[in-house]
Tab-separated table of N, CA and C in Angstrom:
chain	number	residue	atom	x	y	z
A	1	MET	N	0.832	-1.183	0.000
A	1	MET	CA	0.000	0.000	0.000
A	1	MET	C	0.877	1.248	0.000
A	2	SER	N	0.595	2.097	-0.943
A	2	SER	CA	1.349	3.349	-0.950
A	2	SER	C	0.399	4.471	-0.547
A	3	GLU	N	0.838	5.214	0.400
A	3	GLU	CA	0.028	6.337	0.872
A	3	GLU	C	0.505	7.605	0.189
A	4	LYS	N	-0.446	8.411	-0.222
A	4	LYS	CA	-0.087	9.698	-0.801
A	4	LYS	C	0.357	10.626	0.317
A	5	LYS	N	1.504	11.251	0.082
A	5	LYS	CA	1.993	12.203	1.064
A	5	LYS	C	1.336	13.557	0.781
A	6	GLN	N	0.660	14.059	1.763
A	6	GLN	CA	-0.010	15.345	1.594
A	6	GLN	C	1.030	16.449	1.674
A	7	PRO	N	0.841	17.476	0.867
A	7	PRO	CA	1.810	18.573	0.905
A	7	PRO	C	1.816	19.233	2.278
A	8	GLY	N	2.997	19.592	2.701
A	8	GLY	CA	3.150	20.226	4.003
A	8	GLY	C	2.744	21.683	3.972
A	9	VAL	N	2.733	22.270	5.113
A	9	VAL	CA	2.366	23.682	5.243
A	9	VAL	C	3.378	24.544	4.492
A	10	TRP	N	4.643	24.172	4.590
A	10	TRP	CA	5.684	24.964	3.920
A	10	TRP	C	5.499	24.930	2.401
A	11	ASP	N	5.166	23.744	1.835
A	11	ASP	CA	4.941	23.631	0.395
A	11	ASP	C	3.747	24.478	-0.044
A	12	GLY	N	2.693	24.461	0.747
A	12	GLY	CA	1.526	25.284	0.447
A	12	GLY	C	1.855	26.766	0.497
A	13	PHE	N	2.677	27.158	1.485
A	13	PHE	CA	3.070	28.556	1.625
A	13	PHE	C	3.912	28.996	0.425
A	14	LYS	N	4.837	28.130	-0.010
A	14	LYS	CA	5.667	28.455	-1.168
A	14	LYS	C	4.805	28.586	-2.419
A	15	ALA	N	3.837	27.696	-2.587
A	15	ALA	CA	2.947	27.772	-3.745
A	15	ALA	C	2.135	29.066	-3.720
A	16	PHE	N	1.693	29.460	-2.535
A	16	PHE	CA	0.938	30.701	-2.380
A	16	PHE	C	1.791	31.907	-2.771
A	17	LEU	N	3.035	31.923	-2.318
A	17	LEU	CA	3.906	33.052	-2.613
A	17	LEU	C	4.304	33.118	-4.081
A	18	MET	N	4.327	32.001	-4.748
A	18	MET	CA	4.762	31.974	-6.139
A	18	MET	C	3.649	32.331	-7.125
A	19	ARG	N	2.458	32.499	-6.654
A	19	ARG	CA	1.378	32.953	-7.530
A	19	ARG	C	1.720	34.340	-8.018
A	20	GLY	N	1.441	34.607	-9.277
A	20	GLY	CA	1.785	35.899	-9.862
A	20	GLY	C	1.061	37.057	-9.215
A	21	ASN	N	-0.203	36.866	-8.869
A	21	ASN	CA	-0.962	37.986	-8.328
A	21	ASN	C	-0.498	38.376	-6.929
A	22	VAL	N	0.077	37.466	-6.173
A	22	VAL	CA	0.588	37.811	-4.843
A	22	VAL	C	1.796	38.723	-4.976
A	23	VAL	N	2.673	38.403	-5.917
A	23	VAL	CA	3.856	39.239	-6.138
A	23	VAL	C	3.426	40.612	-6.636
A	24	ASP	N	2.485	40.654	-7.572
A	24	ASP	CA	1.986	41.938	-8.075
A	24	ASP	C	1.386	42.771	-6.954
A	25	LEU	N	0.646	42.131	-6.076
A	25	LEU	CA	0.032	42.838	-4.958
A	25	LEU	C	1.095	43.383	-4.013
A	26	ALA	N	2.125	42.612	-3.757
A	26	ALA	CA	3.203	43.074	-2.882
A	26	ALA	C	3.903	44.287	-3.483
A	27	VAL	N	4.157	44.260	-4.777
A	27	VAL	CA	4.782	45.400	-5.445
A	27	VAL	C	3.871	46.620	-5.355
A	28	ALA	N	2.577	46.413	-5.556
A	28	ALA	CA	1.628	47.530	-5.482
A	28	ALA	C	1.595	48.148	-4.089
A	29	VAL	N	1.672	47.318	-3.052
A	29	VAL	CA	1.649	47.842	-1.681
A	29	VAL	C	2.895	48.669	-1.414
A	30	VAL	N	4.048	48.183	-1.847
A	30	VAL	CA	5.298	48.916	-1.622
A	30	VAL	C	5.285	50.247	-2.369
A	31	ILE	N	4.850	50.221	-3.627
A	31	ILE	CA	4.790	51.457	-4.398
A	31	ILE	C	3.756	52.405	-3.795
A	32	GLY	N	2.633	51.860	-3.343
A	32	GLY	CA	1.606	52.693	-2.710
A	32	GLY	C	2.106	53.365	-1.449
A	33	ALA	N	2.891	52.639	-0.655
A	33	ALA	CA	3.446	53.233	0.572
A	33	ALA	C	4.406	54.368	0.230
A	34	ALA	N	5.245	54.161	-0.781
A	34	ALA	CA	6.168	55.215	-1.186
A	34	ALA	C	5.406	56.402	-1.765
A	35	PHE	N	4.358	56.117	-2.520
A	35	PHE	CA	3.562	57.173	-3.123
A	35	PHE	C	2.825	57.984	-2.070
A	36	THR	N	2.427	57.333	-0.986
A	36	THR	CA	1.749	58.032	0.108
A	36	THR	C	2.640	59.122	0.685
A	37	ASN	N	3.924	58.852	0.807
A	37	ASN	CA	4.854	59.867	1.315
A	37	ASN	C	4.887	61.076	0.388
A	38	ILE	N	4.868	60.828	-0.916
A	38	ILE	CA	4.878	61.941	-1.870
A	38	ILE	C	3.605	62.768	-1.723
A	39	VAL	N	2.474	62.112	-1.650
A	39	VAL	CA	1.203	62.832	-1.530
A	39	VAL	C	1.150	63.626	-0.228
A	40	ASN	N	1.579	63.011	0.865
A	40	ASN	CA	1.588	63.729	2.143
A	40	ASN	C	2.489	64.950	2.073
A	41	SER	N	3.616	64.848	1.383
A	41	SER	CA	4.506	66.009	1.228
A	41	SER	C	3.837	67.099	0.417
A	42	VAL	N	3.098	66.708	-0.622
A	42	VAL	CA	2.388	67.709	-1.429
A	42	VAL	C	1.320	68.402	-0.586
A	43	VAL	N	0.594	67.629	0.208
A	43	VAL	CA	-0.443	68.229	1.052
A	43	VAL	C	0.180	69.189	2.066
A	44	LYS	N	1.245	68.756	2.720
A	44	LYS	CA	1.873	69.609	3.736
A	44	LYS	C	2.630	70.780	3.130
A	45	GLY	N	3.237	70.584	1.954
A	45	GLY	CA	4.051	71.639	1.370
A	45	GLY	C	3.325	72.577	0.434
A	46	VAL	N	2.216	72.126	-0.164
A	46	VAL	CA	1.515	72.961	-1.140
A	46	VAL	C	0.093	73.277	-0.681
A	47	ILE	N	-0.670	72.256	-0.353
A	47	ILE	CA	-2.085	72.466	-0.013
A	47	ILE	C	-2.223	73.224	1.301
A	48	ASN	N	-1.500	72.788	2.324
A	48	ASN	CA	-1.612	73.463	3.622
A	48	ASN	C	-1.255	74.949	3.543
A	49	PRO	N	-0.176	75.344	2.852
A	49	PRO	CA	0.086	76.791	2.731
A	49	PRO	C	-1.008	77.535	1.971
A	50	LEU	N	-1.609	76.870	0.959
A	50	LEU	CA	-2.707	77.534	0.249
A	50	LEU	C	-3.895	77.745	1.179
A	51	VAL	N	-4.192	76.723	1.981
A	51	VAL	CA	-5.259	76.876	2.974
A	51	VAL	C	-4.832	77.894	4.024
A	52	GLY	N	-3.532	77.919	4.319
A	52	GLY	CA	-3.014	78.862	5.302
A	52	GLY	C	-3.160	80.309	4.882
A	53	ALA	N	-3.329	80.549	3.580
A	53	ALA	CA	-3.563	81.921	3.125
A	53	ALA	C	-4.887	82.436	3.650
A	54	ILE	N	-5.821	81.511	3.923
A	54	ILE	CA	-7.121	81.887	4.460
A	54	ILE	C	-7.084	81.894	5.979
A	55	GLY	N	-6.459	80.883	6.548
A	55	GLY	CA	-6.442	80.748	8.004
A	55	GLY	C	-5.054	80.371	8.485
A	56	THR	N	-4.947	79.257	9.146
A	56	THR	CA	-3.663	78.807	9.656
A	56	THR	C	-3.035	77.812	8.686
A	57	LYS	N	-1.705	77.704	8.714
A	57	LYS	CA	-0.997	76.845	7.781
A	57	LYS	C	-1.180	75.369	8.110
A	58	ASN	N	-1.421	75.033	9.349
A	58	ASN	CA	-1.538	73.651	9.779
A	58	ASN	C	-3.009	73.260	9.854
A	59	LEU	N	-3.424	72.343	8.987
A	59	LEU	CA	-4.821	71.922	8.981
A	59	LEU	C	-5.211	71.218	10.275
A	60	ASP	N	-4.250	70.584	10.935
A	60	ASP	CA	-4.552	69.859	12.172
A	60	ASP	C	-5.052	70.777	13.278
A	61	SER	N	-4.754	72.064	13.166
A	61	SER	CA	-5.178	72.980	14.225
A	61	SER	C	-6.636	73.415	14.088
A	62	TYR	N	-7.274	73.119	12.970
A	62	TYR	CA	-8.681	73.462	12.827
A	62	TYR	C	-9.516	72.497	13.659
A	63	SER	N	-10.336	73.057	14.531
A	63	SER	CA	-11.167	72.213	15.380
A	63	SER	C	-12.388	73.006	15.828
A	64	SER	N	-13.333	72.289	16.348
A	64	SER	CA	-14.521	72.902	16.926
A	64	SER	C	-14.689	72.351	18.329
A	65	CYS	N	-15.199	73.186	19.210
A	65	CYS	CA	-15.373	72.779	20.591
A	65	CYS	C	-16.792	72.256	20.791
A	66	LEU	N	-16.881	70.994	21.218
A	66	LEU	CA	-18.184	70.386	21.451
A	66	LEU	C	-18.675	70.672	22.867
A	67	LYS	N	-17.740	70.662	23.817
A	67	LYS	CA	-18.102	70.925	25.210
A	67	LYS	C	-17.108	71.929	25.769
A	68	ASN	N	-17.596	73.065	26.199
A	68	ASN	CA	-16.735	74.143	26.719
A	68	ASN	C	-16.246	73.820	28.114
A	69	PRO	N	-15.207	74.370	28.561
A	69	PRO	CA	-14.240	75.217	27.871
A	69	PRO	C	-13.196	74.358	27.171
A	70	CYS	N	-12.832	74.713	25.951
A	70	CYS	CA	-11.795	74.014	25.201
A	70	CYS	C	-10.522	74.834	25.298
A	71	THR	N	-9.675	74.462	26.196
A	71	THR	CA	-8.402	75.149	26.362
A	71	THR	C	-7.287	74.125	26.382
A	72	GLY	N	-6.081	74.579	26.086
A	72	GLY	CA	-4.918	73.707	26.126
A	72	GLY	C	-4.876	72.776	24.930
A	73	SER	N	-3.831	71.957	24.936
A	73	SER	CA	-3.676	70.982	23.851
A	73	SER	C	-2.995	69.745	24.404
A	74	GLY	N	-3.101	68.640	23.683
A	74	GLY	CA	-2.469	67.399	24.100
A	74	GLY	C	-3.127	66.836	25.343
A	75	ASP	N	-2.305	66.387	26.317
A	75	ASP	CA	-2.823	65.806	27.555
A	75	ASP	C	-3.450	66.852	28.473
A	76	ASN	N	-3.092	68.105	28.304
A	76	ASN	CA	-3.598	69.178	29.166
A	76	ASN	C	-4.885	69.800	28.626
A	77	ALA	N	-5.438	69.264	27.556
A	77	ALA	CA	-6.622	69.846	26.947
A	77	ALA	C	-7.845	69.602	27.825
A	78	THR	N	-8.712	70.603	27.830
A	78	THR	CA	-9.975	70.465	28.543
A	78	THR	C	-11.111	70.608	27.540
A	79	GLY	N	-12.265	70.108	27.875
A	79	GLY	CA	-13.404	70.157	26.964
A	79	GLY	C	-13.306	69.044	25.935
A	80	ILE	N	-14.249	69.047	25.016
A	80	ILE	CA	-14.275	68.026	23.964
A	80	ILE	C	-14.131	68.734	22.630
A	81	ARG	N	-13.040	68.421	21.920
A	81	ARG	CA	-12.753	69.024	20.623
A	81	ARG	C	-13.046	68.039	19.500
A	82	ILE	N	-13.577	68.558	18.433
A	82	ILE	CA	-13.709	67.797	17.194
A	82	ILE	C	-12.635	68.336	16.258
A	83	LEU	N	-11.660	67.500	15.932
A	83	LEU	CA	-10.518	67.907	15.115
A	83	LEU	C	-10.827	67.683	13.633
A	84	TRP	N	-11.675	68.522	13.076
A	84	TRP	CA	-12.084	68.346	11.700
A	84	TRP	C	-10.982	68.747	10.724
A	85	GLY	N	-10.005	69.477	11.162
A	85	GLY	CA	-8.879	69.851	10.297
A	85	GLY	C	-8.040	68.652	9.901
A	86	SER	N	-7.815	67.744	10.841
A	86	SER	CA	-7.033	66.548	10.504
A	86	SER	C	-7.821	65.644	9.553
A	87	VAL	N	-9.151	65.611	9.698
A	87	VAL	CA	-9.986	64.838	8.779
A	87	VAL	C	-9.934	65.477	7.386
A	88	LEU	N	-9.957	66.799	7.335
A	88	LEU	CA	-9.860	67.504	6.057
A	88	LEU	C	-8.525	67.210	5.382
A	89	GLY	N	-7.438	67.221	6.144
A	89	GLY	CA	-6.115	66.911	5.595
A	89	GLY	C	-6.045	65.490	5.052
A	90	ALA	N	-6.587	64.544	5.807
A	90	ALA	CA	-6.594	63.151	5.346
A	90	ALA	C	-7.466	62.996	4.102
A	91	THR	N	-8.584	63.714	4.054
A	91	THR	CA	-9.466	63.652	2.890
A	91	THR	C	-8.776	64.233	1.663
A	92	LEU	N	-8.074	65.360	1.846
A	92	LEU	CA	-7.329	65.938	0.728
A	92	LEU	C	-6.250	64.978	0.242
A	93	SER	N	-5.557	64.335	1.162
A	93	SER	CA	-4.530	63.351	0.777
A	93	SER	C	-5.151	62.213	-0.026
A	94	PHE	N	-6.306	61.732	0.420
A	94	PHE	CA	-6.982	60.648	-0.287
A	94	PHE	C	-7.411	61.079	-1.680
A	95	VAL	N	-8.013	62.260	-1.795
A	95	VAL	CA	-8.502	62.736	-3.090
A	95	VAL	C	-7.340	62.948	-4.053
A	96	ILE	N	-6.241	63.522	-3.560
A	96	ILE	CA	-5.081	63.723	-4.422
A	96	ILE	C	-4.509	62.381	-4.859
A	97	THR	N	-4.394	61.443	-3.923
A	97	THR	CA	-3.880	60.114	-4.262
A	97	THR	C	-4.775	59.449	-5.301
A	98	ALA	N	-6.079	59.485	-5.089
A	98	ALA	CA	-7.013	58.859	-6.025
A	98	ALA	C	-6.940	59.522	-7.397
A	99	ALA	N	-6.830	60.848	-7.431
A	99	ALA	CA	-6.756	61.561	-8.706
A	99	ALA	C	-5.479	61.201	-9.462
A	100	VAL	N	-4.356	61.169	-8.762
A	100	VAL	CA	-3.092	60.843	-9.422
A	100	VAL	C	-3.118	59.402	-9.919
A	101	VAL	N	-3.601	58.488	-9.104
A	101	VAL	CA	-3.672	57.088	-9.525
A	101	VAL	C	-4.587	56.957	-10.738
A	102	TYR	N	-5.724	57.638	-10.726
A	102	TYR	CA	-6.660	57.530	-11.834
A	102	TYR	C	-6.078	58.134	-13.111
A	103	PHE	N	-5.584	59.385	-13.024
A	103	PHE	CA	-5.142	60.080	-14.227
A	103	PHE	C	-3.796	59.604	-14.747
A	104	LEU	N	-2.923	59.118	-13.882
A	104	LEU	CA	-1.603	58.692	-14.336
A	104	LEU	C	-1.480	57.183	-14.525
A	105	MET	N	-2.401	56.408	-13.964
A	105	MET	CA	-2.272	54.959	-14.075
A	105	MET	C	-3.505	54.306	-14.705
A	106	VAL	N	-4.671	54.534	-14.139
A	106	VAL	CA	-5.877	53.830	-14.583
A	106	VAL	C	-6.310	54.305	-15.974
A	107	LEU	N	-6.421	55.599	-16.177
A	107	LEU	CA	-6.894	56.136	-17.455
A	107	LEU	C	-5.960	55.768	-18.617
A	108	PRO	N	-4.634	55.978	-18.488
A	108	PRO	CA	-3.761	55.550	-19.593
A	108	PRO	C	-3.836	54.046	-19.864
A	109	MET	N	-3.930	53.235	-18.824
A	109	MET	CA	-4.018	51.791	-19.025
A	109	MET	C	-5.319	51.424	-19.720
A	110	ALA	N	-6.410	52.072	-19.355
A	110	ALA	CA	-7.696	51.800	-20.012
A	110	ALA	C	-7.640	52.188	-21.492
A	111	LYS	N	-7.011	53.328	-21.798
A	111	LYS	CA	-6.884	53.742	-23.191
A	111	LYS	C	-6.003	52.760	-23.964
A	112	TYR	N	-4.923	52.311	-23.350
A	112	TYR	CA	-4.033	51.353	-23.996
A	112	TYR	C	-4.770	50.038	-24.281
A	113	LEU	N	-5.495	49.543	-23.290
A	113	LEU	CA	-6.230	48.288	-23.474
A	113	LEU	C	-7.314	48.435	-24.541
A	114	ALA	N	-7.953	49.610	-24.622
A	114	ALA	CA	-8.965	49.842	-25.648
A	114	ALA	C	-8.328	49.833	-27.036
A	115	ARG	N	-7.121	50.448	-27.172
A	115	ARG	CA	-6.426	50.425	-28.454
A	115	ARG	C	-6.032	49.007	-28.853
A	116	VAL	N	-5.539	48.234	-27.887
A	116	VAL	CA	-5.154	46.847	-28.168
A	116	VAL	C	-6.374	46.048	-28.610
A	117	GLU	N	-7.495	46.237	-27.938
A	117	GLU	CA	-8.724	45.528	-28.292
A	117	GLU	C	-9.216	45.945	-29.676
A	118	ALA	N	-9.121	47.247	-29.994
A	118	ALA	CA	-9.542	47.725	-31.311
A	118	ALA	C	-8.661	47.121	-32.407
A	119	ARG	N	-7.346	47.049	-32.153
A	119	ARG	CA	-6.450	46.431	-33.132
A	119	ARG	C	-6.783	44.958	-33.316
A	120	ARG	N	-7.070	44.273	-32.216
A	120	ARG	CA	-7.398	42.853	-32.293
A	120	ARG	C	-8.668	42.643	-33.099
A	121	LYS	N	-9.697	43.494	-32.839
A	121	LYS	CA	-10.949	43.373	-33.585
A	121	LYS	C	-10.744	43.693	-35.062
A	122	ALA	N	-9.928	44.707	-35.349
A	122	ALA	CA	-9.658	45.053	-36.747
A	122	ALA	C	-8.931	43.911	-37.440
A	123	LYS	N	-7.998	43.294	-36.754
A	123	LYS	CA	-7.266	42.162	-37.320
A	123	LYS	C	-8.209	40.989	-37.564
A	124	GLU	N	-9.110	40.719	-36.618
A	124	GLU	CA	-10.094	39.648	-36.794
A	124	GLU	C	-11.018	39.957	-37.960
A	125	GLY	N	-11.427	41.201	-38.090
A	125	GLY	CA	-12.301	41.599	-39.194
A	125	GLY	C	-11.613	41.400	-40.530
A	126	THR	N	-10.335	41.752	-40.633
A	126	THR	CA	-9.569	41.555	-41.858
A	126	THR	C	-9.437	40.071	-42.155
A	127	HIS	N	-9.163	39.289	-41.116
A	127	HIS	CA	-9.011	37.841	-41.275
A	127	HIS	C	-10.316	37.225	-41.770
A	128	GLU	N	-11.445	37.658	-41.218
A	128	GLU	CA	-12.740	37.153	-41.651
A	128	GLU	C	-13.019	37.544	-43.100
A	129	ALA	N	-12.663	38.765	-43.479
A	129	ALA	CA	-12.882	39.208	-44.855
A	129	ALA	C	-12.049	38.365	-45.810
A	130	ILE	N	-10.821	38.054	-45.426
A	130	ILE	CA	-9.976	37.215	-46.267
A	130	ILE	C	-10.573	35.827	-46.377
A	131	GLU	N	-11.054	35.275	-45.271
A	131	GLU	CA	-11.666	33.955	-45.294
A	131	GLU	C	-12.909	33.947	-46.178
A	132	VAL	N	-13.722	34.970	-46.089
A	132	VAL	CA	-14.934	35.036	-46.908
A	132	VAL	C	-14.543	35.134	-48.373
A	133	THR	N	-13.553	35.916	-48.686
A	133	THR	CA	-13.112	36.057	-50.069
A	133	THR	C	-12.576	34.733	-50.581
A	134	GLU	N	-11.772	34.045	-49.802
A	134	GLU	CA	-11.251	32.741	-50.205
A	134	GLU	C	-12.394	31.748	-50.406
A	135	LEU	N	-13.368	31.794	-49.527
A	135	LEU	CA	-14.505	30.898	-49.644
A	135	LEU	C	-15.284	31.176	-50.927
A	136	GLU	N	-15.461	32.440	-51.221
A	136	GLU	CA	-16.172	32.790	-52.446
A	136	GLU	C	-15.398	32.332	-53.681
A	137	VAL	N	-14.085	32.485	-53.661
A	137	VAL	CA	-13.261	32.041	-54.788
A	137	VAL	C	-13.369	30.533	-54.956
A	138	LEU	N	-13.313	29.817	-53.836
A	138	LEU	CA	-13.440	28.361	-53.910
A	138	LEU	C	-14.802	27.946	-54.463
A	139	LYS	N	-15.849	28.656	-54.082
A	139	LYS	CA	-17.175	28.356	-54.626
A	139	LYS	C	-17.216	28.606	-56.126
A	140	GLU	N	-16.588	29.696	-56.564
A	140	GLU	CA	-16.557	29.997	-57.995
A	140	GLU	C	-15.800	28.915	-58.752
A	141	ILE	N	-14.676	28.457	-58.185
A	141	ILE	CA	-13.906	27.382	-58.820
A	141	ILE	C	-14.758	26.116	-58.907
A	142	ARG	N	-15.452	25.786	-57.827
A	142	ARG	CA	-16.322	24.607	-57.818
A	142	ARG	C	-17.403	24.720	-58.881
A	143	ASP	N	-18.029	25.889	-58.939
A	143	ASP	CA	-19.087	26.087	-59.932
A	143	ASP	C	-18.536	25.975	-61.349
A	144	ALA	N	-17.315	26.505	-61.559
A	144	ALA	CA	-16.707	26.421	-62.886
A	144	ALA	C	-16.392	24.977	-63.243
A	145	LEU	N	-15.875	24.198	-62.291
A	145	LEU	CA	-15.579	22.788	-62.536
A	145	LEU	C	-16.860	22.005	-62.826
A	146	VAL	N	-17.911	22.281	-62.073
A	146	VAL	CA	-19.188	21.615	-62.312
A	146	VAL	C	-19.704	21.977	-63.695
A	147	ALA	N	-19.560	23.222	-64.077
A	147	ALA	CA	-20.024	23.667	-65.396
A	147	ALA	C	-19.217	22.992	-66.496
A	148	GLN	N	-17.883	22.846	-66.292
A	148	GLN	CA	-17.049	22.176	-67.291
A	148	GLN	C	-17.429	20.708	-67.423
A	149	ARG	N	-17.647	20.044	-66.312
A	149	ARG	CA	-18.037	18.637	-66.348
A	149	ARG	C	-19.386	18.475	-67.042
A	150	GLY	N	-20.277	19.375	-66.689
A	150	GLY	CA	-21.610	19.299	-67.296
A	150	GLY	C	-21.556	19.542	-68.798
A	151	SER	N	-20.776	20.509	-69.234
A	151	SER	CA	-20.678	20.799	-70.658
A	151	SER	C	-19.878	19.729	-71.388
A	152	GLY	N	-18.934	19.091	-70.755
A	152	GLY	CA	-18.135	18.032	-71.356
A	152	GLY	C	-18.947	16.794	-71.590
A	153	ARG	N	-19.861	16.455	-70.710
A	153	ARG	CA	-20.697	15.256	-70.836
A	153	ARG	C	-21.749	15.443	-71.924
A	154	THR	N	-22.219	16.653	-72.081
A	154	THR	CA	-23.248	16.858	-73.099
A	154	THR	C	-22.663	16.761	-74.489
A	155	GLN	N	-21.357	17.026	-74.646
A	155	GLN	CA	-20.733	16.968	-75.963
A	155	GLN	C	-20.432	15.518	-76.365
A	156	ASP	N	-20.293	14.581	-75.459
A	156	ASP	CA	-19.980	13.193	-75.798
A	156	ASP	C	-21.083	12.502	-76.501
């Protein structure tokens, strides 16, 4: 009796890691983390000063007091503050990240894939036209051969 040896946990883990989509996902996460630093720098270096032209340069300082008195900051703060400035900063970072990803990655890739698909369809259309033309020629040859045979038999 031979028993089948079931793959071990290590073999399953190696198979999981060798899947193409896992590697692609890992690369995407690393690039996304690096890209996040760029976006955060843009928000802090460009967006925050533009907002600072209206109010303060640091979006994190924008807040509203829910329960008075709101004094102090950090551990010494009193009252209940809603820090909507930090939410605004995070939202701006998200919107900028989404816009850059869409306009620099998703949109060009979609246009490229559409062009590739259009070329493929055009090539298939040409191939079908050639096949139809060849088929028509073969039918004409068949009809001509049948006509020759028919005319040859009537002359005998």
